[in-house]
Short mmCIF file of C-alpha atoms in Angstrom, two decimals:
data_model
loop_
_atom_site.label_atom_id
_atom_site.label_comp_id
_atom_site.label_asym_id
_atom_site.label_seq_id
_atom_site.Cartn_x
_atom_site.Cartn_y
_atom_site.Cartn_z
CA MET A 18 106.94 111.54 56.70
CA PRO A 19 107.54 113.66 59.80
CA ASN A 20 109.40 116.93 59.28
CA SER A 21 112.20 115.94 61.66
CA LEU A 22 112.85 112.77 59.62
CA LYS A 23 112.87 114.79 56.38
CA ALA A 24 115.27 117.29 57.95
CA LEU A 25 117.57 114.48 59.08
CA GLY A 26 117.46 112.94 55.59
CA ALA A 27 118.29 116.28 53.96
CA PHE A 28 121.14 116.83 56.44
CA MET A 29 122.57 113.36 55.75
CA ALA A 30 122.26 113.90 51.97
CA ARG A 31 124.24 117.13 52.22
CA ARG A 32 126.94 115.43 54.32
CA ALA A 33 127.16 112.60 51.77
CA GLU A 34 127.63 115.20 49.01
CA ASN A 35 130.28 116.95 51.15
CA LEU A 36 132.13 113.67 51.58
CA LEU A 37 131.97 113.04 47.84
CA VAL A 38 133.40 116.50 47.16
CA LEU A 39 136.17 115.85 49.69
CA MET A 40 137.04 112.57 47.95
CA LEU A 41 137.08 114.23 44.52
CA GLY A 42 139.20 117.13 45.77
CA SER A 43 141.64 114.73 47.44
CA MET A 44 141.88 112.64 44.30
CA PHE A 45 142.60 115.75 42.22
CA PHE A 46 145.25 116.96 44.69
CA VAL A 47 147.00 113.57 44.73
CA PHE A 48 146.85 113.49 40.93
CA LEU A 49 148.58 116.89 40.81
CA VAL A 50 151.25 115.66 43.25
CA GLN A 51 151.80 112.68 40.96
CA ILE A 52 152.28 114.97 37.93
CA VAL A 53 154.70 117.24 39.79
CA PHE A 54 156.83 114.35 41.03
CA ARG A 55 156.81 112.45 37.74
CA TYR A 56 157.29 115.22 35.19
CA LEU A 57 158.85 118.14 37.05
CA LEU A 58 161.04 116.32 39.56
CA ASN A 59 161.59 113.21 37.41
CA PHE A 60 160.91 111.09 40.50
CA PRO A 61 157.83 108.91 39.94
CA ILE A 62 156.07 107.80 43.11
CA GLY A 63 153.58 104.94 43.21
CA TRP A 64 151.53 105.79 46.27
CA THR A 65 149.83 108.67 44.46
CA HIS A 66 148.52 106.34 41.79
CA GLU A 67 147.33 103.90 44.43
CA ILE A 68 145.45 106.60 46.34
CA SER A 69 143.91 107.92 43.11
CA VAL A 70 142.60 104.47 42.16
CA ILE A 71 141.22 103.79 45.64
CA LEU A 72 139.55 107.21 45.80
CA TRP A 73 138.05 106.70 42.34
CA LEU A 74 136.59 103.35 43.42
CA TRP A 75 135.16 104.85 46.60
CA LEU A 76 133.93 107.96 44.79
CA VAL A 77 131.99 105.99 42.18
CA LEU A 78 130.44 103.46 44.55
CA PHE A 79 129.73 105.90 47.37
CA GLY A 80 128.24 108.38 44.91
CA ALA A 81 126.07 105.73 43.26
CA GLY A 82 124.93 104.31 46.59
CA PHE A 83 124.28 107.46 48.59
CA VAL A 84 124.33 110.64 46.49
CA LEU A 85 122.89 109.91 43.05
CA ARG A 86 119.15 110.44 42.86
CA GLU A 87 116.83 108.06 41.03
CA ASN A 88 116.19 110.44 38.13
CA GLU A 89 119.96 110.92 37.63
CA GLU A 90 120.75 107.26 37.03
CA ILE A 91 121.66 106.11 33.56
CA ARG A 92 118.90 104.04 32.01
CA PHE A 93 117.45 102.98 28.72
CA ASP A 94 114.28 104.99 28.64
CA ILE A 95 112.96 104.61 25.10
CA ILE A 96 110.15 102.33 26.31
CA TYR A 97 110.05 103.77 29.82
CA GLY A 98 109.50 107.30 28.56
CA ALA A 99 106.90 106.25 26.01
CA VAL A 100 104.47 104.66 28.48
CA GLY A 101 102.13 106.17 31.02
CA PRO A 102 102.36 106.22 34.82
CA GLY A 103 100.76 102.76 35.33
CA PRO A 104 103.24 100.80 33.21
CA ARG A 105 106.12 102.91 34.59
CA ARG A 106 105.02 101.95 38.10
CA ILE A 107 104.94 98.24 37.14
CA MET A 108 108.39 98.50 35.53
CA ALA A 109 109.72 100.26 38.64
CA LEU A 110 108.29 97.51 40.85
CA ILE A 111 109.77 94.71 38.70
CA THR A 112 113.14 96.45 38.65
CA ALA A 113 113.08 97.02 42.42
CA VAL A 114 112.18 93.41 43.19
CA ALA A 115 114.80 92.04 40.79
CA LEU A 116 117.59 94.25 42.13
CA VAL A 117 116.73 93.68 45.79
CA VAL A 118 116.65 89.90 45.24
CA LEU A 119 119.97 89.92 43.34
CA TYR A 120 121.75 92.14 45.88
CA VAL A 121 120.39 90.19 48.87
CA ILE A 122 121.39 86.84 47.33
CA SER A 123 124.89 88.10 46.52
CA LEU A 124 125.46 90.00 49.79
CA PRO A 125 126.80 87.03 51.82
CA ALA A 126 129.32 86.20 49.08
CA MET A 127 130.36 89.85 48.90
CA VAL A 128 130.89 90.01 52.64
CA ASP A 129 132.91 86.77 52.55
CA TYR A 130 135.08 88.07 49.72
CA VAL A 131 135.75 91.40 51.39
CA ALA A 132 136.57 89.62 54.66
CA PHE A 133 138.88 87.23 52.81
CA MET A 134 140.76 90.11 51.19
CA LYS A 135 142.19 91.19 54.56
CA VAL A 136 145.10 88.84 53.83
CA GLU A 137 146.19 90.90 50.80
CA ARG A 138 147.67 94.38 50.99
CA THR A 139 148.12 97.18 48.49
CA ALA A 140 151.55 97.55 46.90
CA TYR A 141 152.71 100.92 48.24
CA LEU A 142 150.64 101.88 51.26
CA LYS A 143 150.16 98.30 52.50
CA LEU A 144 146.47 98.91 53.18
CA PRO A 145 144.46 95.72 53.65
CA PHE A 146 142.32 95.12 50.58
CA ASN A 147 139.26 94.57 52.75
CA TRP A 148 139.43 98.30 53.56
CA VAL A 149 139.61 99.09 49.87
CA TYR A 150 136.67 96.86 48.94
CA ALA A 151 134.50 97.61 52.00
CA ILE A 152 132.77 100.38 50.07
CA TYR A 153 131.15 97.75 47.89
CA ILE A 154 129.28 96.35 50.89
CA ALA A 155 128.07 99.84 51.79
CA PHE A 156 127.04 100.40 48.16
CA ALA A 157 125.11 97.11 48.04
CA VAL A 158 123.29 97.83 51.33
CA GLY A 159 122.50 101.35 50.10
CA ALA A 160 121.15 99.94 46.82
CA ILE A 161 118.99 97.41 48.68
CA ILE A 162 117.50 100.15 50.87
CA ARG A 163 116.98 102.47 47.88
CA TYR A 164 115.19 99.84 45.80
CA LEU A 165 113.10 98.64 48.74
CA TRP A 166 111.93 102.24 49.12
CA LEU A 167 111.29 102.65 45.38
CA GLY A 168 109.40 99.33 45.28
CA PHE A 169 107.34 100.39 48.30
CA ARG A 170 106.48 103.68 46.58
CA ALA A 171 105.48 101.82 43.42
CA LEU A 172 103.25 99.49 45.46
CA ARG A 173 101.61 102.53 47.07
CA GLY A 174 100.70 103.75 43.60
CA GLU A 175 103.38 106.40 43.05
CA ALA A 176 104.71 106.23 39.51
CA PRO A 177 108.31 107.30 38.90
CA GLU A 178 108.81 110.59 37.12
CA ALA A 179 108.53 110.49 33.36
CA PHE A 180 111.63 111.51 31.46
CA ASP A 181 111.35 115.10 30.27
CA PRO A 182 113.56 115.71 27.21
CA THR A 183 113.08 119.47 27.56
CA LYS A 184 115.03 119.52 30.81
CA ALA A 185 118.72 119.61 30.04
CA SER A 186 120.83 117.89 32.65
CA SER A 187 124.28 116.45 32.97
CA GLY A 188 122.93 113.69 35.20
CA VAL A 189 124.67 114.95 38.34
#
């Protein structure tokens, strides 16, 4: 891969992480506002809860689609970790093909559903639900691209990393 493409990818990855941090910080701030209004001022407000839920949805799906690395995903790796690079490569290829096929088949229905949800609005902020659920389309497209790339790497002969139990990690 050319250096300029790698540099662009690294730049975009950092901006995606920055956006994720911004979402998490905003969610935390709105949560604090909710606590202050509810318990200190005895004046509960609903928009803070609505923003927190929407930010949580976006945070999880955006993070899973664009920030989380392959080795940080949750997986059942009892068998995966016990086999060598060849079987791991075959398992990665099967997983990639299955996920790409499932996401591609379901993508038109997802797009239709999100487009349909423009008729509904959130309770407090009156945001169209298609704005709320649009992140799912971005997540699905990101997952398709990710698993196409991982399947391509497996076809080229690159086995995914073996799980190393000596490396402690929180997964993020």
